[in-house]
CSV table of C-alpha atoms in Angstrom, one decimal:
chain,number,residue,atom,x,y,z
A,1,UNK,CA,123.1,134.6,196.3
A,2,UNK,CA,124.4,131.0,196.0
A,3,UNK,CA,124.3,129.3,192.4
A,4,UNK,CA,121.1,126.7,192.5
A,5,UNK,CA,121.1,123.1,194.1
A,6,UNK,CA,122.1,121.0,190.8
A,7,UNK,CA,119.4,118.0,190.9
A,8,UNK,CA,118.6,115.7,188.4
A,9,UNK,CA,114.2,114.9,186.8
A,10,UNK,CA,114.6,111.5,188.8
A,11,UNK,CA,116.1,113.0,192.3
A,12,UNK,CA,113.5,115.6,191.9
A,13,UNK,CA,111.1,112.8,192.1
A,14,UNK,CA,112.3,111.1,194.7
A,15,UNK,CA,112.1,113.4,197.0
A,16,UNK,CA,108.8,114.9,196.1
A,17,UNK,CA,107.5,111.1,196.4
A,18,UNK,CA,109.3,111.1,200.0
A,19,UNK,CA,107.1,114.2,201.0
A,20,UNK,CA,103.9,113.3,200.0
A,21,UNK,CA,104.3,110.0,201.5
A,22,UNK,CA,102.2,109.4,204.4
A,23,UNK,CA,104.9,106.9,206.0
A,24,UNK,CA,107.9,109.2,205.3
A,25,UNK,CA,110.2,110.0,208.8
A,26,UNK,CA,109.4,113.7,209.4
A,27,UNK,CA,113.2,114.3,209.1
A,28,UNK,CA,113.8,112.7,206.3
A,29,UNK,CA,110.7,115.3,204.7
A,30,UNK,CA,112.5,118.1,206.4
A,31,UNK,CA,115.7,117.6,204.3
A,32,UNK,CA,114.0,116.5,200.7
A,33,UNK,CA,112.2,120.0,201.3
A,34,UNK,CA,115.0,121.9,202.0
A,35,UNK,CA,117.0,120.2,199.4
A,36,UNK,CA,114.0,121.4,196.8
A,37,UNK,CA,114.3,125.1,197.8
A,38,UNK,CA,117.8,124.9,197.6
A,39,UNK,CA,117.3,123.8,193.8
A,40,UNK,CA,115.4,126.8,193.2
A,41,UNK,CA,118.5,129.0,193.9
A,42,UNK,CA,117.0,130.5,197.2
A,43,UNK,CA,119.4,131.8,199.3
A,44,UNK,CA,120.2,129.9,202.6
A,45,UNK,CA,119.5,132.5,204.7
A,46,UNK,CA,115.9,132.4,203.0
A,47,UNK,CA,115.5,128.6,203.1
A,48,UNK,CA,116.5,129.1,206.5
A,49,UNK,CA,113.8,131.3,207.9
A,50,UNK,CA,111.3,129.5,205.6
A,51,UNK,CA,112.2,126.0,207.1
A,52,UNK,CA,112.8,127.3,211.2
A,53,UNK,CA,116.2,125.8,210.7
A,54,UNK,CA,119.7,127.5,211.1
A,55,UNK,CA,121.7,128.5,208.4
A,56,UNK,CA,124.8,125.8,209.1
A,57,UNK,CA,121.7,123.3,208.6
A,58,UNK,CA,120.7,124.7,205.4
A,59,UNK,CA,124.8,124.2,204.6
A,60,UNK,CA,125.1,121.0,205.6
A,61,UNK,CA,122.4,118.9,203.9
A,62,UNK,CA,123.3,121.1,201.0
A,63,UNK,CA,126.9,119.4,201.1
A,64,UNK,CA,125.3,116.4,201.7
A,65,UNK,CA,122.8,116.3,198.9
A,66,UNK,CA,125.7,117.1,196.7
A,67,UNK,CA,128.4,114.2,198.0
A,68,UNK,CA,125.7,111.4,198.3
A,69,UNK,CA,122.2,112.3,196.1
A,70,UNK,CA,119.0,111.8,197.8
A,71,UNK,CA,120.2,108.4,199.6
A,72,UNK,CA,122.5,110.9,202.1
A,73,UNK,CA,119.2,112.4,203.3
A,74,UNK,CA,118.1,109.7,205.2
A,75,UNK,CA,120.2,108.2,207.9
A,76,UNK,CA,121.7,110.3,210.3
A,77,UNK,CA,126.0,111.0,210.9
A,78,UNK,CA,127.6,107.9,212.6
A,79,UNK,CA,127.4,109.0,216.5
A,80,UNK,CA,124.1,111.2,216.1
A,81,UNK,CA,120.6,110.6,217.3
A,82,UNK,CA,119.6,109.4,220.5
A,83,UNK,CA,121.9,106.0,222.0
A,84,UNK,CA,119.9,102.9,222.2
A,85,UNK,CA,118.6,102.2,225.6
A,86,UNK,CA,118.6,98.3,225.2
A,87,UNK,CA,121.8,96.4,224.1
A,88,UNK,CA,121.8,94.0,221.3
A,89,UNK,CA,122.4,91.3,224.0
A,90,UNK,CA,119.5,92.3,225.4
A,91,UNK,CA,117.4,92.6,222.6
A,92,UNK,CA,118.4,89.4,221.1
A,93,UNK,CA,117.1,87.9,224.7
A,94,UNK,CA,114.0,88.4,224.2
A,95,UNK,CA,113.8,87.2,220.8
A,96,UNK,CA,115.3,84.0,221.7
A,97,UNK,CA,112.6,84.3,224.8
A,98,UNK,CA,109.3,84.7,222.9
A,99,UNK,CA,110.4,82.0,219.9
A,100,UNK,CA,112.0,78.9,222.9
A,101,UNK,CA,109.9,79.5,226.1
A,102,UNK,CA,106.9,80.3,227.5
A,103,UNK,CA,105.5,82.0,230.7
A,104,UNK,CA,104.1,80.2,233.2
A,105,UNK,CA,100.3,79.3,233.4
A,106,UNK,CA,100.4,80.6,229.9
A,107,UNK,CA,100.6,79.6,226.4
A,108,UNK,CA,102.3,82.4,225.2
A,109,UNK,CA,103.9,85.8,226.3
A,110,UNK,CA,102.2,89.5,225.9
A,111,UNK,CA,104.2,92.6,226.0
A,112,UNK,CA,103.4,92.6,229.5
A,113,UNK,CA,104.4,89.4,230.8
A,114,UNK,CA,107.3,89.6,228.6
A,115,UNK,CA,108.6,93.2,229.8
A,116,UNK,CA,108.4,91.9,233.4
A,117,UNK,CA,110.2,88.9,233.0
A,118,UNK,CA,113.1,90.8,231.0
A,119,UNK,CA,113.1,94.3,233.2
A,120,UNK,CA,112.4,96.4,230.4
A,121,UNK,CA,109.4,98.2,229.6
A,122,UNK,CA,106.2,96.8,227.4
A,123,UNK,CA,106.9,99.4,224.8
A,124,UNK,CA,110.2,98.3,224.4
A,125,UNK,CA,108.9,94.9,223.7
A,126,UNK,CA,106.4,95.9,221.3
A,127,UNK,CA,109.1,97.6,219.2
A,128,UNK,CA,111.6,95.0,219.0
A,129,UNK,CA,108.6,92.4,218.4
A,130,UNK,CA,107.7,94.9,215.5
A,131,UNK,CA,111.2,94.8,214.1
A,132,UNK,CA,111.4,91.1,214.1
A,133,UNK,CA,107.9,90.6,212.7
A,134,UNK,CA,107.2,88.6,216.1
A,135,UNK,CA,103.5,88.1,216.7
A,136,UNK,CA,103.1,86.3,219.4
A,137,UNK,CA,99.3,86.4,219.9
A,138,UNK,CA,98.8,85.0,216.4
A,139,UNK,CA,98.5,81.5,215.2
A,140,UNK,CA,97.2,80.0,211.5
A,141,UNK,CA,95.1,77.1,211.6
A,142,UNK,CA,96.5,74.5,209.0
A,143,UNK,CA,95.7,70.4,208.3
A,144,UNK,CA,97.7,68.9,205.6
A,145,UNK,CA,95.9,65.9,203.6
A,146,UNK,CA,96.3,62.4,204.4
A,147,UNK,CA,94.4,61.0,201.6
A,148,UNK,CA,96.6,58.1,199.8
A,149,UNK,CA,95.3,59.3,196.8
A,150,UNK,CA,96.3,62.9,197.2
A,151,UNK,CA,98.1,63.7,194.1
A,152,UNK,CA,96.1,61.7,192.1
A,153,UNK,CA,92.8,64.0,193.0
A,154,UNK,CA,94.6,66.7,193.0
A,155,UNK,CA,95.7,66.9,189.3
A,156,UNK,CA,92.7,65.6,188.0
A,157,UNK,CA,91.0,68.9,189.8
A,158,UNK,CA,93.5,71.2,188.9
A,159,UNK,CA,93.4,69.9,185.6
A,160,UNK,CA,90.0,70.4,185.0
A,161,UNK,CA,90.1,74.0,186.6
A,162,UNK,CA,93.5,75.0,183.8
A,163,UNK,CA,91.9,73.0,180.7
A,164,UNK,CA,88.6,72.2,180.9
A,165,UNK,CA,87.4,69.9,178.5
A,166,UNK,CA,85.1,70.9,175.1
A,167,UNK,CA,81.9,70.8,175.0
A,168,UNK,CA,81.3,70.1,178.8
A,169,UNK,CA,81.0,72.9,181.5
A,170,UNK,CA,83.1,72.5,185.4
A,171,UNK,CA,80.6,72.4,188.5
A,172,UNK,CA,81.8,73.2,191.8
A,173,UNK,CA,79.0,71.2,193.9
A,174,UNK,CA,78.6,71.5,197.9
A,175,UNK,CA,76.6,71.7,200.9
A,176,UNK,CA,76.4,74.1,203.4
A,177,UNK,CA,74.7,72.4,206.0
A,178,UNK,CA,73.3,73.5,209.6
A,179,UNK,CA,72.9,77.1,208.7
A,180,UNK,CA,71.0,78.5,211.8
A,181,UNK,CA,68.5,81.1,211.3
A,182,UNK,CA,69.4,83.4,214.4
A,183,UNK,CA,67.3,86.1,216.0
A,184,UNK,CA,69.2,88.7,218.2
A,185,UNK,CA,67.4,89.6,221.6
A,186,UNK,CA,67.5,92.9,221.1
A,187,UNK,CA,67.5,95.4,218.6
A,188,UNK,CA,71.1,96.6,217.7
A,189,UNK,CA,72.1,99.9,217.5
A,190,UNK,CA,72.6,101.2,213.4
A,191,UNK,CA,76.1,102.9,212.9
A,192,UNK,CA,76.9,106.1,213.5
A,193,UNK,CA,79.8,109.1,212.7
A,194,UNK,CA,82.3,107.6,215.0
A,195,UNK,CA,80.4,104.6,216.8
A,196,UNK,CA,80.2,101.6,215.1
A,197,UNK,CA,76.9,99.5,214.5
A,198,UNK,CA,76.2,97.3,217.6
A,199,UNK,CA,74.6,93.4,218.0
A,200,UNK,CA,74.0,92.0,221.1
A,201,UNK,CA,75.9,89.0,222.0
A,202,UNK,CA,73.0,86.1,222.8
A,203,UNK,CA,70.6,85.5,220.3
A,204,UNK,CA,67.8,82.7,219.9
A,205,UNK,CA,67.4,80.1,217.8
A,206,UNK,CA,64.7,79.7,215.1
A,207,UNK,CA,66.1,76.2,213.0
A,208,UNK,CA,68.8,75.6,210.9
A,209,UNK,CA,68.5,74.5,206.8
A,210,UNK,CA,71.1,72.9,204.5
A,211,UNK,CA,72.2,75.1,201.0
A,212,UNK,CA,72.9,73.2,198.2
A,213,UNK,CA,74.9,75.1,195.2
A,214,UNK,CA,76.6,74.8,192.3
A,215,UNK,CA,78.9,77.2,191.0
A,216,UNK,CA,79.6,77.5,187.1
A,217,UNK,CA,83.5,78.1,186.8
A,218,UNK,CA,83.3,79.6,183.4
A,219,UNK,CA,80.6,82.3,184.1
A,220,UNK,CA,80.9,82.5,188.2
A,221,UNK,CA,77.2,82.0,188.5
A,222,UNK,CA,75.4,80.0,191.3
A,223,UNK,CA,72.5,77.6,191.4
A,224,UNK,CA,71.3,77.2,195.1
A,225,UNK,CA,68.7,75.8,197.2
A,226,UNK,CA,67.4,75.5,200.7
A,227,UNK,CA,66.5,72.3,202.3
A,228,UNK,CA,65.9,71.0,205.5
A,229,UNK,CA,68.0,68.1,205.3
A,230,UNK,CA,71.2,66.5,204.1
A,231,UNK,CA,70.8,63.2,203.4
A,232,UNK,CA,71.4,61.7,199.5
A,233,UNK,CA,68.2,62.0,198.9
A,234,UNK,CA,68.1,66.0,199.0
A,235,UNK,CA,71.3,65.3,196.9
A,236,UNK,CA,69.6,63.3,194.4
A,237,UNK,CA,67.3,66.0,193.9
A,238,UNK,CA,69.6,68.7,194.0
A,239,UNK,CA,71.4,66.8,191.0
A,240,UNK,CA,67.6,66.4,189.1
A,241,UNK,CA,67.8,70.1,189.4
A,242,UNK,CA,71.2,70.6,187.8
A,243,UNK,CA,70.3,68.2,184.9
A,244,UNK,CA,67.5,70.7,184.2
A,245,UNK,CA,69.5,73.9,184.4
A,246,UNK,CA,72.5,73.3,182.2
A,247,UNK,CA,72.1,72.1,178.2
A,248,UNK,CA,71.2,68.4,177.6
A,249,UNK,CA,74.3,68.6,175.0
A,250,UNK,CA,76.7,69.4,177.4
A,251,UNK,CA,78.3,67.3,180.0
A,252,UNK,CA,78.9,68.6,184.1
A,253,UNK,CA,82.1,67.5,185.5
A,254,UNK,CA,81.1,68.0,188.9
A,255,UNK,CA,83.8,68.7,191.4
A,256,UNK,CA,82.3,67.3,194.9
A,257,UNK,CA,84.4,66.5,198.4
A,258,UNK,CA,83.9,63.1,199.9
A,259,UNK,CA,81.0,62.8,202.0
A,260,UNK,CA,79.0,59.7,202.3
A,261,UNK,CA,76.0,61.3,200.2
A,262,UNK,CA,78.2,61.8,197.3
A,263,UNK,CA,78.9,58.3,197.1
A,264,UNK,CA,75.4,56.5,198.3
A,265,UNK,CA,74.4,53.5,196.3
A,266,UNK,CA,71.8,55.1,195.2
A,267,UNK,CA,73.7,58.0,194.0
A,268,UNK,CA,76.0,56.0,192.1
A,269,UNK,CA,72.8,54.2,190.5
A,270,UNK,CA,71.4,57.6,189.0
A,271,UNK,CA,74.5,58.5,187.9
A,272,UNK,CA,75.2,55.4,185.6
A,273,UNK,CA,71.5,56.5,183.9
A,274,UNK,CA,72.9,60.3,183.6
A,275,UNK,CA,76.6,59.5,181.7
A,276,UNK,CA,76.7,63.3,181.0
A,277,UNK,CA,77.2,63.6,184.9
A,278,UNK,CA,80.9,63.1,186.0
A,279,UNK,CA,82.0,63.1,189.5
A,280,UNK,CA,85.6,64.5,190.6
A,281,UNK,CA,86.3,64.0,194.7
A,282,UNK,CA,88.7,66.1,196.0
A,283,UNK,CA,91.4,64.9,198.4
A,284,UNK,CA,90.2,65.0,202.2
A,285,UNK,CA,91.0,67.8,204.5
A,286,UNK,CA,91.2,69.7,201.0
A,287,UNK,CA,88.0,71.8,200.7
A,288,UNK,CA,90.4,74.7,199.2
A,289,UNK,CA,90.4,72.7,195.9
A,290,UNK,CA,86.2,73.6,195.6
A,291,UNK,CA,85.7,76.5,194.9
A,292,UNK,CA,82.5,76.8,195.8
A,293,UNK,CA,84.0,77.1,199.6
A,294,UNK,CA,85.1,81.0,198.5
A,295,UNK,CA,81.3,82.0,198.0
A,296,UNK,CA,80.1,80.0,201.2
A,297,UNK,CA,82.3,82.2,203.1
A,298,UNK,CA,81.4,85.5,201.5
A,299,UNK,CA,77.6,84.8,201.7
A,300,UNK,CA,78.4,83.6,205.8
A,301,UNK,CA,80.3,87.4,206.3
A,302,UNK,CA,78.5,89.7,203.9
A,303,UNK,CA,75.2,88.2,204.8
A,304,UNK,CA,74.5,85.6,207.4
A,305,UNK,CA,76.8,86.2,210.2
A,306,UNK,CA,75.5,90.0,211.3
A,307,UNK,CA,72.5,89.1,209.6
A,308,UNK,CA,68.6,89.1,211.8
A,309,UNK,CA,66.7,86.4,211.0
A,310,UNK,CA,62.7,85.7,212.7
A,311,UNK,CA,62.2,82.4,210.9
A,312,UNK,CA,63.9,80.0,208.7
A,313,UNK,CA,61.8,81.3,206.1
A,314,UNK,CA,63.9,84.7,206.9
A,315,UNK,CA,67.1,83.0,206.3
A,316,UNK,CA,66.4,81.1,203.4
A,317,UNK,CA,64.8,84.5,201.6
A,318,UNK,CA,68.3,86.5,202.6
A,319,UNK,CA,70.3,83.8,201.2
A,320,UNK,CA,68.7,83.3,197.7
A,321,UNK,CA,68.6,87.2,197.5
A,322,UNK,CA,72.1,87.1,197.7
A,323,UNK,CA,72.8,84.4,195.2
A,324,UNK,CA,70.1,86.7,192.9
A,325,UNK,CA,72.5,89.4,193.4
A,326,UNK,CA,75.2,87.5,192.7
A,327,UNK,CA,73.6,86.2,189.3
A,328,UNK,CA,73.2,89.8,188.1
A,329,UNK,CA,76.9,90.2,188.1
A,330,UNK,CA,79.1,87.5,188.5
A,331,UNK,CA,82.7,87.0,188.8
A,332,UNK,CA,84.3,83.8,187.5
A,333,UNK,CA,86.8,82.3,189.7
A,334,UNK,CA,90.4,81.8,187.7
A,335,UNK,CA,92.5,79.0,189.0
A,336,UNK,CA,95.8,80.2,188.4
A,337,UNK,CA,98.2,77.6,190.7
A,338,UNK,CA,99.4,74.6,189.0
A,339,UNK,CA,99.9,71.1,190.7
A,340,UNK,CA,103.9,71.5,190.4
A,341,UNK,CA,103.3,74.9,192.4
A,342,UNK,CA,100.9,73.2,194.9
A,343,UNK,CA,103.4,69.8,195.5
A,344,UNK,CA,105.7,72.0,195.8
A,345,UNK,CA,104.2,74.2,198.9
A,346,UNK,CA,103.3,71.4,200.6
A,347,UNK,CA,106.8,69.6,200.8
A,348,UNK,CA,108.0,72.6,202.2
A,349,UNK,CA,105.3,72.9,205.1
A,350,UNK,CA,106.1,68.6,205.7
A,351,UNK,CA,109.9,69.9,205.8
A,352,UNK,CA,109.1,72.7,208.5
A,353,UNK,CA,106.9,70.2,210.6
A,354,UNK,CA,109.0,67.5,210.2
A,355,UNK,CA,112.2,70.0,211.5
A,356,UNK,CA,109.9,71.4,214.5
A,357,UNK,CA,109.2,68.1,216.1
């Protein structure tokens, strides 16, 4: 009976984290196994019958093991395995294919159009796609600011986000405008053990409304209402209904984006009577600085977007349920990026685009 496999308390749980891996190479759980019942001072002939292997197997990952720890159980002998069908020629050929050209009548390649204009099959290009993190079908939408004033908005938001100022609370303030109260034109079918819930794809059209909210940064909370416009008026009255909400001994910085309503005559009139009221505009194409735009688009995809609606009425009753809900338990939103971080993000995308064209 041989002597037992010497392993050490961390080898022993590295291997045992490589078999109850989900992503582990079979193989590579084949050999930690064996490796363990070789540590246990079971014979090889045992190990051998328990693991459908021969005994020279059993041998040699126990030499292995020994010469090179855990790390020698992974990658095969130099000349073993099965010889690569596609050279690296060929394989760095269609790289330099799907990031410098594109097919014909296309704006992009697929595994298909690619495999036939190389010779090689589409699973071939799948893999080596997957190896280069090459996604071809995929694109980010982006839109960097142009306001002059850029830097100068954006500290004064981040600012106010990082150190708020005593005795005053931070406002998030937008609309949400043209909300349409849709109506499938059928019923949809409710989900089921493997079938997902169905919605027919045309739908008619019962009006739209406009959300106004506010969202307290310190407590995560939301004011909200419908109304069928947006126009400064609604605004003005949205406002009324903020200086009613919040503490007459506090002042509302109120962090707003740049539409014309913000900055109506009027608007600026009632605020020079309200001096507790502060406006803050963020910089154009920038509605990532509010961050009021995070709960729009969780109340559009946990509520409005699969959502039924028969009237406006509908729509505007599903929507303040939500913000009820989310009054019950709120999460405040922690800024965390500083302007030196954000400047510095930016000057690299400018850098890229500026190298690309």
């Amino acid at each position: 009976m041989p002597e037992a496999l010497p392993i050490t308390a961390e080898q022993r749980r590295t291997l045992e984290a490589w078999i109850s891996a989900r992503n582990s190479p079979q193989k590579v759980v084949f050999r930690a196994k064996l490796v363990l019942l070789a540590s246990e001072g079971i014979a090889n002939r045992k190990i051998a019958q328990q693991m459908d292997a021969s005994r020279p197997t059993v041998i040699l990952w126990r030499q292995r093991f020994v010469a090179g720890g855990p790390e020698a159980l992974v990658d095969d002998a130099p000349g073993r395995g099965r010889k690569p069908e596609i050279s690296a020629g060929k394989i760095k050929q269609i790289v330099d294919a799907t990031l410098q050209t594109k097919p014909k009548a296309a704006t992009h390649w697929s595994v298909r159009t690619m495999a036939a204009a190389q010779g090689v099959s589409p699973a071939s290009v799948q893999r080596i796609w997957d190896a280069h993190g090459l996604e071809p079908h995929r694109t980010r939408t982006f839109k960097l600011s142009r306001d002059k004033r850029f830097v100068e908005k954006l500290t004064d938001v981040v600012g106010l986000y990082l150190n708020p100022p005593d005795k005053a609370l931070v406002i998030c303030v937008d609309e949400k405008s043209q909300i349409q109260a849709l109506d499938r034109t059928q019923p949809g079918l409710p989900m089921k053990k493997g079938r997902c819930g169905t919605m027919t794809h045309d739908y008619k059209r019962h009006g739209t409304t406009t959300l106004f909210a506010a969202l307290n940064v310190l407590q995560g909370t939301v004011i909200g209402e419908c109304m069928p416009r947006h126009r400064h008026q609604e605004f003005l009255k949205f406002l009324r209904r903020l200086d009613r909400e919040f503490p007459p001994q506090l002042d509302l910085h109120l962090i707003v984006d740049n539409y014309g309503t913000h900055k109506h005559e009027k608007v600026k009139s009632w605020l020079t009577k309200h001096r507790r009221f502060r406006l803050h505009f963020t910089p154009t194409s920038s509605s990532w600085l509010n961050l009021i735009e995070g709960w729009f688009g969780r109340l559009t995809n946990q509520r409005i977007r699969r959502g039924t609606f028969h009237s406006v009425a509908d729509l505007i009753q599903a929507i303040q349920q939500y913000r009820d809900e989310n009054n019950k338990n709120p999460h405040p939103f922690v800024w965390t990026a500083s302007v030196e971080q954000i400047l510095t993000k930016l000057q690299r995308c400018k850098a890229i685009l500026k190298t690309e064209h």
